[in-house]
Amino acid sequence: MTFRQKHLLGIEPLHPEEIRTILDLADTYVDLNRSPTKHSDALAGMTQINMFFENSTRTQASFELAGKRLGADVMNMAMQASSIKKGETLIDTALTLNAMHPDLLVVRHPHSGAVDLLSQKVNCAVLNAGDGRHEHPTQALLDALTIRRAKGRLHRLNIAICGDIAHSRVARSNILLLHKMENRIRLVGPPTLMPSGISHFGVEVYDDMREGLKDVDVVMMLRLQKERMDGGFIPSEREYYHRYGLDAEKLAYAKDDAIVMHPGPMNRGVEIDGEIADDINRSVIQEQVEMGVAVRMAAMDLLARNLRDAGDKGVWV
Amino acid sequence: MSILFKNARLIDPEARTETTGDLFVQDGVIAAVGDTPDTADQVVDCRGKHLAPGIVDIGVKICEPGERHKESFRTAGLAAAAGGVTTIVTRPDTLPSIDTPETLEFVTRRGREASPVNIRPMATLTKGREGREMVEIGFLLDAGAVAFTDGDRVTTDTKVLSRAMTYARSLGAVIIAHPQDPGLSRGAAVTSGKFASLRGLPAVSAMAERMALDRDIALVEMTGVAYHADQITTARALPALERAKNNGHDVTAGVSIHHLTLNELDVGDYRTFFKVKPPLRSEDDRIACVEAVKTGLIDIICSMHTPQDEESKRLPFEEAASGAVGLETFLPAVLRLVHAGDIALPDLWRAMSFNPAARFGLPGGRLAVGAPADLVLFDADAPFVLDRTKLHSKSKNTPFDGARLQGRVLSTYVGGDCVYTKD
């Protein structure tokens, strides 16, 4: 078993072996979560604080549940309403919380790099629950687990990531992870929603969705933020749906057994047709939610082990 | 009072030469070079180290008035003296901005009473840097304004700008602009490309610089004003600059030392001390700018000294303030280019002293008889590791913290007076 990280700030610093370690452990937690007891003491005595500087329902719930199932004391800080509004800086907030001796800090922040900055100022393990447009590592890990369980492997797959790549931290983490695991990645979307320098990412870029989906094993849809639909990046919602919305006709270009994924929350009728989202033969969207809890349990368990080892050795204090 | 500098490596940026010899100073003025008297009131044995005209640094932000906790005339002056900068030309983007003869007079007075080096002020081009009404260019020139600039704010209204340029031309005033298309660069923290996308940071295309420069050059063509672009940092803007010069327009350009020695990758894991304006560019752009300094296409190197306190920088990258201090690190940073073999010392020095002084009509910048004895004696090879806490500036936001640098100032003279000696 290999996992040497102190924090989980992104996919970028992870070694493929570490990714496998998380996914393998997550598999065991899927079994636990499906059993009647649903409980372990892996994090017993530990304190987990969830700090979400940006609205979130599902990710926060998933982290909270993951912590509770492992026996941690979980606290949710409503950062939207808190002292940050009173002018306190991120660093001061971090130092204040650090003084309460948490073991695990789960952070989401609207600015890229903010979680990284915070991790430098505290001495507990920090998990990035999404920072700006940078990374969302647990989402990529849960997507990877979902793919591995559905396809039986996580390498040499053709995977299309579709939609608003430019503003998506989910896309960045997924590109990094799937690349490390040696898959072929295609990015599909209008050029206004592609990040700059994309030709250097080792991916194939398509602005025609039918071409982009041809013979792929996995179709990953991304959420299109409402505020991007105002004519600034795309002309209109209906034109976007016409050209880039996933419907049965476009999905037919993918392999017959291709799976459809979406990180949620979905805009039905904008980026994905409702019937496809609900098609239990194609859509693994509900599985993604289930895998999310297991992956977060695994990640926190591994970080807690490293934290305890470091504590035993007298470092990181 | 006379001083004799013996056994010096004399850098003459005007003649682009580097020779071993002596230099004689009488009453604050260079009185003889090479063929000097044998004795003086004070004899300085330079032991083969370099003696050059002091650096003339255009566009230094001193946070007086308004933000004296970031930098004062005293601390900036001490930093300049320790960095071999003998003339500071201050930016007017203070709080309030320097847009009247009265506020300009304040800067001049504060500079005189608090700083050991020469302070020469610039004024804004428009009132309050708002881009609507031109300032009293005539009165400000009389009061000693060196040039007119709205700093990093781009005057978007071309009607306002063209009138200000036309008026400035009639008085012979130089205008300094920050060529950066305001639309494309809105909200940007880094230069677009792979690195920006990996870090998920809002970015601006390098093209924004050329677009703005093209626009400005068209206005220069229209009005005939003397124009200086504060920082040209991208390869794409260089052909436009070259064309304007070849067409005989009165156009010059500068570049900051940071853009000559660092690139976008130095930002690394969101290090906010590397957030500057315009953002750091690609390595290709950096190399192109070094080459342009070498050929003289880019005329002036400046420190773009911009003090920021810890609170302004200890923030997520997008929210953090832009700018880096540079007065004290100017010389060792610029010597990186010499040690790397990219450019010869006299050519480099021309862009740091002779050209800025000539462009803005300032007395220093020359190693010639009759020029003021604004001099820097430095050891170009002395290695050291920069410790930012040791800087004289009140703000310590340098991107070179912990960097291995070569080149230390041994002593600095302003008008023949020693204002700094390395202990």
XYZ file of C-alpha atoms in Angstrom:
740
model
C 0.000 0.000 0.000
C 1.379 3.348 -0.993
C 0.058 6.699 0.057
C 2.548 9.308 1.167
C 0.518 12.501 1.082
C -0.049 14.812 4.011
C -2.917 16.581 2.271
C -5.186 15.845 -0.654
C -4.933 19.155 -2.505
C -5.186 17.865 -6.037
C -4.602 14.989 -8.402
C -1.431 16.609 -9.761
C 0.918 15.497 -6.935
C -0.460 11.933 -6.762
C 1.425 8.932 -8.086
C -0.643 6.371 -10.046
C 0.086 3.858 -7.288
C -1.411 6.239 -4.732
C -4.515 6.603 -6.863
C -4.840 2.817 -6.961
C -4.414 2.673 -3.198
C -7.298 5.080 -2.654
C -9.538 3.270 -5.115
C -8.765 -0.171 -3.650
C -9.579 1.009 -0.144
C -12.696 2.767 -1.445
C -13.888 -0.553 -2.876
C -13.923 -1.992 0.639
C -15.882 1.001 1.873
C -18.467 0.488 -0.853
C -19.055 -2.933 0.688
C -19.226 -1.450 4.162
C -21.713 1.191 3.038
C -23.922 -1.487 1.538
C -23.897 -3.546 4.755
C -26.498 -2.957 7.468
C -24.025 -1.617 10.067
C -22.357 0.999 7.819
C -19.845 1.900 10.484
C -16.156 1.733 11.232
C -13.952 3.356 13.835
C -11.147 4.360 11.484
C -11.479 8.021 12.431
C -12.645 7.513 16.024
C -11.535 10.392 18.214
C -10.718 12.575 15.265
C -12.283 15.915 14.476
C -13.271 16.795 10.949
C -14.252 20.345 10.044
C -15.988 21.113 6.762
C -15.376 24.662 5.577
C -17.341 25.517 2.471
C -16.766 29.048 1.259
C -18.946 28.262 -1.722
C -22.404 26.747 -1.759
C -22.528 22.997 -1.899
C -25.113 20.439 -1.013
C -23.951 17.122 -2.319
C -20.199 17.385 -1.767
C -20.628 18.693 1.754
C -23.205 15.997 2.580
C -20.941 13.351 1.103
C -17.938 14.449 3.191
C -20.085 14.732 6.304
C -21.494 11.257 5.851
C -18.062 9.825 5.071
C -16.649 11.260 8.277
C -19.554 10.096 10.400
C -19.453 6.563 9.037
C -15.800 6.391 10.050
C -16.566 7.606 13.558
C -15.129 11.141 13.328
C -16.638 14.132 15.089
C -17.835 16.218 12.176
C -18.520 19.923 12.282
C -19.871 22.019 9.424
C -18.870 25.648 9.296
C -21.246 27.842 7.303
C -18.523 30.054 5.871
C -20.908 32.064 3.722
C -22.416 33.608 6.826
C -19.365 33.686 9.021
C -16.606 36.057 9.936
C -15.178 36.019 6.428
C -18.000 38.402 5.662
C -16.785 40.578 8.500
C -13.465 41.078 6.758
C -11.438 38.304 8.349
C -8.869 36.922 5.953
C -8.692 33.314 4.898
C -5.433 32.915 6.786
C -6.898 34.249 10.028
C -9.891 31.962 9.705
C -7.531 29.057 9.159
C -5.414 29.936 12.173
C -8.500 30.291 14.345
C -9.758 26.889 13.353
C -6.309 25.393 13.655
C -6.224 26.451 17.276
C -9.193 24.134 17.893
C -7.019 21.155 16.875
C -8.966 19.578 14.064
C -7.443 16.517 12.402
C -9.095 16.831 9.036
C -10.071 20.023 7.296
C -12.299 19.789 4.234
C -12.252 23.037 2.273
C -14.055 24.417 -0.730
C -13.216 27.921 -1.925
C -14.155 30.001 -4.971
C -10.519 30.946 -5.704
C -7.937 28.688 -7.322
C -5.061 27.936 -4.975
C -6.900 29.079 -1.830
C -6.953 25.574 -0.326
C -3.257 25.193 -1.031
C -2.610 28.514 0.732
C -4.671 27.432 3.718
C -2.870 24.099 3.983
C 0.421 25.927 4.520
C -0.907 27.553 7.663
C -2.420 24.616 9.551
C -1.000 21.406 10.945
C -3.832 19.019 10.193
C -4.625 17.153 6.994
C -6.417 19.301 4.415
C -8.724 17.919 1.734
C -9.566 20.050 -1.257
C -13.300 19.908 -1.918
C -12.903 22.192 -4.929
C -10.891 25.400 -5.360
C -11.928 27.837 -8.061
C -11.208 26.402 -11.479
C -8.191 24.505 -10.244
C -8.921 21.031 -8.855
C -11.613 18.875 -7.308
C -9.650 15.723 -6.538
C -12.297 13.638 -4.757
C -14.649 14.126 -7.702
C -12.026 12.763 -10.096
C -11.348 9.860 -7.739
C -15.023 8.957 -7.451
C -15.355 9.183 -11.210
C -12.358 6.889 -11.564
C -13.840 4.381 -9.126
C -17.152 4.467 -10.982
C -15.404 3.861 -14.310
C -13.229 1.082 -12.919
C -16.222 -0.759 -11.485
C -18.332 -0.304 -14.620
C -15.620 -1.082 -17.158
C -13.482 -3.471 -15.165
C -10.390 -1.354 -15.757
C -9.091 2.206 -15.596
C -6.626 2.230 -18.464
C -6.725 2.251 -22.248
C -10.235 3.636 -22.335
C -11.510 6.298 -24.699
C -13.069 8.961 -22.545
C -14.847 12.089 -23.743
C -15.219 15.017 -21.355
C -17.898 17.340 -22.692
C -18.994 20.895 -22.035
C -17.552 23.808 -20.114
C -13.951 22.663 -19.741
C -12.573 26.181 -19.218
C -14.350 26.882 -15.952
C -14.381 23.344 -14.625
C -12.173 22.084 -11.818
C -13.821 18.680 -12.286
C -12.488 18.568 -15.842
C -8.961 19.521 -14.761
C -8.768 16.870 -12.067
C -10.248 14.267 -14.380
C -7.836 15.095 -17.204
C -4.895 14.774 -14.807
C -6.107 11.528 -13.269
C -7.161 9.789 -16.463
C -3.898 10.844 -18.049
C -1.857 9.374 -15.198
C -3.786 6.117 -15.607
C -3.020 6.032 -19.340
C -6.324 6.662 -21.031
C -7.134 8.514 -24.230
C -8.914 11.728 -23.430
C -11.082 13.783 -25.715
C -12.441 17.184 -24.856
C -15.676 18.172 -26.529
C -17.168 21.633 -26.394
C -17.392 25.045 -28.011
C -13.985 26.768 -28.363
C -15.113 29.584 -26.061
C -15.336 27.050 -23.239
C -11.915 25.479 -23.848
C -9.023 26.613 -21.647
C -6.016 28.295 -23.248
C -2.993 26.153 -24.048
C -5.229 23.094 -24.321
C -3.146 21.691 -27.174
C -0.356 21.062 -24.649
C -2.490 18.881 -22.385
C -2.055 15.635 -24.303
C -5.746 15.507 -25.206
C -7.739 15.548 -28.424
C -10.048 18.517 -28.815
C -13.343 18.395 -30.729
C -15.861 21.116 -31.320
C -18.171 18.695 -33.118
C -19.824 16.504 -30.525
C -20.706 13.637 -32.856
C -17.104 13.278 -33.971
C -15.931 13.646 -30.411
C -18.161 10.872 -29.119
C -17.331 8.393 -31.873
C -16.465 5.022 -30.331
C -15.782 6.306 -26.834
C -16.166 4.070 -23.770
C -17.115 6.820 -21.364
C -19.043 10.066 -21.833
C -18.479 12.547 -19.026
C -20.796 15.501 -19.109
C -20.050 18.710 -17.238
C -22.469 21.143 -15.743
C -22.914 24.416 -17.614
C -23.165 27.237 -15.084
C -26.253 29.378 -15.567
C -24.182 32.552 -15.605
C -22.255 31.349 -18.651
C -25.377 31.080 -20.787
C -25.961 34.789 -21.169
C -24.352 35.188 -24.564
C -20.883 35.766 -23.145
C -19.553 32.314 -23.893
C -22.340 30.698 -25.905
C -25.158 32.361 -27.818
C -28.059 30.766 -25.965
C -29.177 27.813 -23.922
C -31.154 26.272 -26.769
C -28.301 26.541 -29.258
C -26.010 24.932 -26.710
C -28.426 22.065 -26.176
C -28.760 21.597 -29.897
C -25.024 21.381 -30.475
C -23.618 20.026 -27.205
C -26.520 18.571 -25.214
C -26.242 14.812 -24.809
C -29.253 13.117 -26.367
C -29.870 9.626 -27.740
C -28.918 10.628 -31.272
C -25.489 11.929 -30.271
C -24.896 9.155 -27.757
C -25.427 6.631 -30.565
C -21.994 7.614 -31.912
C -20.345 6.255 -28.770
C -19.745 2.558 -28.205
C -22.868 0.517 -27.521
C -21.778 -0.122 -23.957
C -20.543 3.407 -23.285
C -21.450 4.781 -19.885
C -22.752 8.285 -19.207
C -21.493 10.292 -16.253
C -22.312 13.672 -14.746
C -20.881 15.252 -11.581
C -24.216 16.887 -10.781
C -26.252 18.860 -10.219
C -27.642 18.361 -13.722
C -29.349 20.903 -15.942
C -31.755 18.603 -17.706
C -32.430 19.868 -21.190
C -29.290 22.020 -21.232
C -26.323 19.697 -21.251
C -28.116 16.386 -20.920
C -31.422 14.910 -22.002
C -33.498 13.793 -19.018
C -34.189 10.349 -20.423
C -30.496 9.587 -20.861
C -29.739 10.715 -17.354
C -32.350 8.281 -16.050
C -31.486 5.360 -18.344
C -30.208 2.715 -15.947
C -28.448 0.882 -18.770
C -26.316 3.846 -19.732
C -26.240 6.355 -16.890
C -24.031 5.742 -13.855
C -24.868 9.097 -12.287
C -26.395 7.564 -9.157
C -23.388 5.236 -8.768
C -21.135 8.289 -8.876
C -22.919 9.679 -5.835
C -22.551 6.357 -4.025
C -18.847 6.087 -4.916
C -18.362 9.623 -3.684
C -18.966 8.658 -0.069
C -16.688 5.612 -0.323
C -13.853 7.507 -1.986
C -13.995 10.272 0.608
C -13.949 7.676 3.387
C -10.873 6.122 1.809
C -9.093 9.433 1.325
C -9.742 10.592 4.881
C -8.787 7.190 6.293
C -5.439 7.244 4.454
C -4.672 10.829 5.439
C -5.578 10.041 9.059
C -3.186 7.070 9.039
C -0.380 9.310 7.812
C -1.328 11.894 10.394
C -1.139 9.310 13.197
C 2.183 7.941 11.913
C 3.587 11.447 11.797
C 2.259 12.107 15.294
C 3.960 8.949 16.564
C 7.203 10.091 15.006
C 6.798 13.533 16.474
C 6.752 15.443 13.219
C 4.158 17.816 11.738
C 3.318 19.126 15.177
C 35.979 68.496 -1.862
C 37.427 66.017 -4.323
C 37.370 62.219 -4.611
C 39.649 60.027 -6.667
C 38.405 56.560 -7.609
C 41.420 54.442 -8.508
C 41.708 51.083 -10.257
C 38.052 50.908 -11.250
C 36.387 48.986 -14.039
C 34.665 51.995 -15.545
C 31.387 51.342 -17.295
C 30.532 54.043 -19.764
C 26.996 53.382 -21.001
C 27.140 56.245 -23.445
C 30.193 54.936 -25.289
C 29.243 51.303 -24.458
C 32.697 50.570 -23.097
C 34.190 48.889 -20.080
C 37.758 49.977 -19.281
C 40.121 49.948 -16.326
C 40.995 53.406 -15.088
C 40.541 56.228 -12.608
C 37.798 58.771 -12.127
C 38.073 62.152 -10.440
C 35.210 63.965 -8.769
C 35.332 67.626 -7.825
C 32.509 69.317 -5.884
C 29.906 66.710 -6.724
C 30.644 66.652 -10.427
C 32.727 64.268 -12.516
C 35.821 66.362 -13.324
C 38.080 63.878 -15.093
C 37.909 60.339 -16.436
C 41.057 58.358 -17.224
C 43.527 61.205 -17.139
C 43.077 62.239 -13.510
C 45.109 64.136 -10.882
C 47.209 61.870 -8.637
C 45.667 62.858 -5.334
C 42.429 64.129 -3.898
C 40.830 64.896 -0.522
C 39.613 61.330 -0.532
C 41.055 58.409 -2.460
C 38.936 55.303 -3.034
C 40.784 52.204 -4.179
C 38.194 50.308 -6.201
C 40.391 47.169 -6.437
C 39.223 46.412 -9.949
C 35.528 46.498 -9.089
C 32.983 48.161 -11.341
C 32.245 51.865 -11.156
C 29.246 53.025 -13.136
C 26.768 55.888 -13.278
C 24.019 55.324 -10.716
C 20.865 53.616 -11.890
C 18.029 55.899 -12.992
C 14.833 54.036 -12.141
C 11.654 55.128 -13.917
C 8.304 54.266 -12.408
C 8.989 53.613 -8.755
C 5.951 53.489 -6.513
C 6.496 55.228 -3.212
C 3.368 54.905 -1.197
C 3.392 58.477 0.070
C 0.890 60.024 0.250
C -1.719 57.524 1.344
C -0.093 54.221 2.194
C 2.980 55.129 4.147
C 2.848 51.808 5.994
C 3.921 50.173 2.733
C 6.767 52.503 1.824
C 7.959 56.019 2.610
C 10.406 58.346 0.910
C 12.887 57.505 3.638
C 12.717 53.715 3.250
C 12.538 53.821 -0.532
C 15.530 56.154 -0.561
C 17.533 53.828 1.666
C 16.576 50.845 -0.481
C 17.590 52.746 -3.593
C 20.943 53.747 -2.118
C 21.607 50.136 -1.114
C 20.647 49.042 -4.608
C 22.821 51.520 -6.511
C 19.838 53.573 -7.689
C 20.744 57.265 -7.552
C 17.649 58.745 -9.179
C 14.111 57.584 -8.527
C 11.350 58.772 -10.809
C 8.164 58.285 -8.805
C 4.818 57.057 -10.037
C 1.805 59.281 -9.417
C -0.634 56.459 -8.591
C -0.728 57.278 -4.900
C -3.690 58.130 -2.645
C -4.576 60.785 -3.634
C -2.899 60.665 -7.004
C -0.400 63.333 -8.010
C -2.498 65.385 -10.383
C -2.013 68.976 -9.226
C 1.062 71.199 -8.854
C 0.355 71.281 -5.099
C 0.538 67.515 -4.617
C 3.565 67.366 -6.904
C 5.229 69.952 -4.699
C 4.563 67.691 -1.688
C 6.362 64.802 -3.390
C 9.311 66.989 -4.327
C 9.606 68.359 -0.797
C 9.253 64.983 0.918
C 11.775 63.492 -1.461
C 14.258 66.235 -0.751
C 13.979 66.080 3.023
C 13.700 62.315 3.517
C 15.559 60.523 0.763
C 19.304 60.195 0.332
C 18.933 59.765 -3.431
C 17.431 62.082 -6.077
C 13.660 61.974 -6.288
C 11.954 63.225 -9.421
C 8.173 63.046 -9.607
C 5.808 62.136 -12.402
C 2.245 63.432 -12.584
C -0.907 61.762 -13.770
C -2.162 62.361 -17.276
C -5.797 62.736 -16.264
C -7.340 64.026 -13.060
C -7.652 61.305 -10.460
C -6.413 58.862 -13.111
C -10.030 58.639 -14.183
C -9.396 59.050 -17.889
C -11.825 61.953 -18.296
C -10.060 65.314 -17.978
C -6.415 66.117 -18.590
C -4.339 67.558 -15.738
C -2.675 70.991 -15.782
C 0.199 69.756 -17.871
C 1.815 73.185 -18.169
C 1.772 74.002 -14.447
C 2.930 70.499 -13.588
C 5.849 70.725 -16.011
C 6.848 74.010 -14.413
C 6.636 72.350 -10.999
C 9.048 69.659 -12.146
C 6.942 66.795 -13.467
C 9.210 64.459 -15.408
C 6.458 62.741 -17.379
C 2.714 62.134 -17.380
C 1.127 58.763 -16.766
C -1.998 57.211 -15.347
C 0.082 54.242 -14.210
C -1.510 50.900 -14.928
C -4.860 52.447 -15.800
C -5.459 52.550 -19.515
C -7.248 55.621 -20.858
C -10.003 53.936 -22.813
C -11.561 57.107 -24.180
C -9.432 57.823 -27.232
C -10.904 61.288 -27.593
C -9.644 62.256 -24.136
C -6.300 60.586 -24.761
C -5.732 62.137 -28.174
C -6.467 65.625 -26.830
C -4.162 65.127 -23.862
C -1.475 63.913 -26.258
C -1.939 66.866 -28.586
C -1.746 69.294 -25.682
C 1.267 67.505 -24.182
C 3.065 67.651 -27.495
C 2.792 71.419 -27.662
C 4.628 71.596 -24.323
C 7.148 68.881 -25.117
C 5.889 66.619 -22.311
C 6.501 62.869 -22.434
C 3.533 60.570 -21.893
C 3.951 57.110 -20.394
C 1.275 54.499 -21.044
C 0.661 50.965 -19.876
C -0.166 49.065 -23.054
C -2.692 46.458 -22.026
C -6.073 46.056 -23.657
C -8.498 46.650 -20.794
C -11.199 44.313 -22.075
C -9.042 41.266 -22.653
C -7.078 41.779 -19.460
C -10.055 42.305 -17.159
C -9.699 40.201 -14.009
C -6.600 38.437 -15.285
C -3.955 37.233 -12.848
C -1.604 35.348 -15.189
C -0.812 35.022 -18.888
C -3.022 32.557 -20.725
C -1.544 29.243 -21.742
C -1.015 25.779 -20.364
C 0.234 26.941 -16.989
C -2.718 29.281 -16.439
C -5.137 26.530 -17.366
C -3.489 23.962 -15.109
C -3.638 26.333 -12.174
C -7.168 27.398 -13.038
C -6.342 31.081 -12.880
C -8.045 33.852 -14.878
C -5.677 34.783 -17.676
C -5.011 37.357 -20.348
C -3.692 36.631 -23.805
C -0.258 38.055 -24.599
C -2.030 39.676 -27.541
C -3.627 42.253 -25.224
C -0.296 44.047 -25.035
C 0.145 44.323 -28.771
C -3.433 45.463 -29.289
C -2.995 48.341 -26.867
C 0.421 49.250 -28.239
C -0.973 49.310 -31.783
C -3.718 51.655 -30.662
C -1.309 53.933 -28.838
C 1.077 54.083 -31.780
C -1.780 55.124 -34.044
C -2.525 57.960 -31.624
C 1.154 58.915 -31.548
C 1.124 59.033 -35.329
C -1.928 61.279 -35.138
C -0.674 63.659 -32.441
C 3.129 63.514 -32.661
C 3.519 63.217 -28.886
C 6.626 61.832 -27.196
C 5.466 58.417 -26.009
C 6.976 55.817 -23.729
C 5.438 52.367 -23.175
C 6.130 51.522 -19.512
C 6.567 47.796 -20.033
C 6.814 45.772 -23.221
C 6.916 42.154 -22.146
C 5.812 40.012 -25.073
C 7.436 38.938 -28.324
C 4.304 39.811 -30.270
C 4.472 43.489 -29.355
C 8.059 43.935 -30.502
C 7.507 44.168 -34.282
C 4.913 46.916 -33.712
C 7.415 48.810 -31.591
C 10.117 48.386 -34.195
C 7.862 49.651 -36.977
C 6.914 52.736 -34.986
C 10.566 53.535 -34.357
C 11.535 52.945 -37.971
C 8.740 55.259 -39.055
C 10.360 58.000 -37.060
C 7.818 58.331 -34.276
C 9.008 59.548 -30.905
C 8.398 56.200 -29.230
C 10.429 54.414 -26.572
C 9.716 51.380 -24.438
C 10.667 49.942 -21.097
C 10.615 46.551 -19.460
C 10.739 45.537 -15.822
C 13.609 43.530 -14.446
C 11.112 40.879 -13.368
C 10.002 40.243 -16.917
C 13.629 39.906 -17.995
C 14.598 37.390 -15.329
C 11.455 35.420 -14.441
C 8.732 33.638 -16.352
C 5.162 32.509 -15.721
C 6.228 29.136 -14.326
C 7.901 30.878 -11.390
C 4.424 31.437 -9.952
C 4.559 27.744 -9.103
C 2.030 26.849 -6.443
C 0.277 30.213 -6.366
C 3.180 32.251 -5.013
C 1.701 35.731 -4.849
C 5.072 37.519 -4.695
C 5.301 36.597 -8.370
C 2.031 38.345 -9.181
C 2.974 41.456 -11.111
C 1.336 43.677 -13.692
C 1.407 42.791 -16.540
C 1.676 39.152 -15.482
C 4.892 37.192 -15.992
C 5.131 35.796 -19.502
C 6.326 32.647 -21.224
C 10.018 31.809 -21.484
C 9.904 32.613 -25.210
C 8.645 36.088 -24.428
C 11.315 36.578 -21.802
C 14.082 35.627 -24.214
C 12.649 37.926 -26.891
C 12.639 40.848 -24.446
C 16.238 40.219 -23.377
C 17.208 40.209 -27.031
C 15.285 43.453 -27.572
C 17.185 45.125 -24.731
C 20.405 43.926 -26.301
C 19.570 45.415 -29.692
C 18.240 48.608 -28.138
C 14.671 48.079 -29.353
C 13.606 48.174 -25.722
C 15.260 51.302 -24.361
C 14.835 51.222 -20.620
C 14.936 48.654 -17.832
C 13.110 49.605 -14.659
C 12.454 47.928 -11.336
C 8.702 48.613 -11.365
C 9.156 48.849 -7.609
C 5.683 48.294 -6.142
C 5.574 47.782 -2.380
C 2.761 45.661 -0.968
C 2.319 44.704 2.666
C 1.975 41.120 3.854
C -1.810 41.383 4.143
C -2.178 42.345 0.495
C -0.163 39.315 -0.564
C -1.266 36.613 1.897
C -4.439 35.985 -0.052
C -5.620 33.576 -2.720
C -3.733 34.407 -5.925
C -6.656 36.047 -7.709
C -7.383 38.341 -4.775
C -3.775 39.188 -3.930
C -2.376 42.587 -4.880
C -0.011 42.890 -7.852
C 3.519 44.182 -7.755
C 6.952 43.475 -6.381
C 9.620 45.582 -4.725
C 12.712 45.932 -6.877
C 14.922 48.889 -5.981
C 17.363 46.894 -3.926
C 17.369 43.743 -6.048
C 17.565 45.571 -9.384
C 21.325 45.280 -9.771
C 21.888 41.642 -8.734
C 18.812 40.568 -10.719
C 19.936 42.337 -13.861
C 23.417 40.838 -13.489
C 21.857 37.413 -13.945
C 21.656 38.317 -17.620
C 25.346 39.216 -17.702
C 26.428 36.077 -15.875
C 24.275 33.996 -18.207
C 26.148 35.546 -21.129
C 22.966 37.042 -22.586
C 24.110 40.633 -22.717
C 27.235 42.725 -22.113
C 27.406 44.951 -19.058
C 27.777 48.310 -20.892
C 24.763 47.531 -23.127
C 22.731 46.610 -20.105
C 23.840 49.689 -18.231
C 22.797 51.907 -21.093
C 19.210 50.777 -20.520
C 19.481 51.355 -16.771
C 21.059 54.783 -16.625
C 21.944 56.573 -19.837
C 18.722 55.945 -21.768
C 16.247 56.797 -18.989
C 18.177 59.964 -18.108
C 18.340 61.022 -21.745
C 14.704 60.208 -22.432
C 13.377 62.165 -19.479
C 15.929 64.968 -19.483
C 17.537 64.045 -16.181
C 21.114 65.017 -15.316
C 22.583 61.593 -14.332
C 23.267 58.471 -16.319
C 26.636 59.417 -17.814
C 30.270 58.801 -16.934
C 31.434 62.001 -18.523
C 33.093 65.195 -17.433
C 30.479 67.616 -16.203
C 27.935 64.964 -15.255
C 26.841 64.799 -11.603
C 28.861 62.357 -9.519
C 25.942 59.934 -9.132
C 27.934 56.727 -9.012
C 27.720 53.134 -7.935
C 30.671 50.947 -7.068
C 29.796 47.269 -7.150
C 31.253 43.790 -7.122
C 29.602 42.047 -10.063
C 30.614 38.573 -8.906
C 29.949 38.535 -5.157
C 27.505 35.692 -4.494
C 24.811 35.852 -1.843
C 21.425 34.425 -0.937
C 18.742 37.073 -0.719
C 16.951 37.326 2.601
C 13.895 39.489 2.137
C 13.714 40.461 5.803
C 16.994 42.318 5.331
C 15.642 44.627 2.622
C 15.444 48.329 3.462
C 11.966 48.748 1.981
C 9.093 48.659 4.442
C 7.431 46.073 2.245
C 9.321 42.836 1.640
C 7.408 41.496 -1.344
C 10.307 40.395 -3.504
C 10.123 37.410 -5.835
C 13.831 36.824 -5.210
C 13.500 35.747 -1.586
C 15.900 32.861 -1.059
C 17.320 33.274 -4.558
C 21.027 32.839 -5.203
C 22.232 36.069 -6.739
C 25.558 37.479 -7.806
C 26.476 41.124 -7.563
C 26.504 43.458 -4.591
C 26.662 47.208 -4.301
C 29.772 48.290 -2.377
C 28.990 51.990 -2.207
C 26.682 54.544 -3.749
C 27.363 58.242 -4.327
C 24.832 60.963 -5.045
C 26.283 64.295 -6.123
C 29.644 63.176 -4.776
C 28.256 62.292 -1.331
C 28.501 58.711 -0.186
C 24.935 57.625 0.650
C 25.592 53.926 1.129
C 28.538 51.748 2.032
C 28.278 48.004 2.395
C 29.393 47.068 5.885
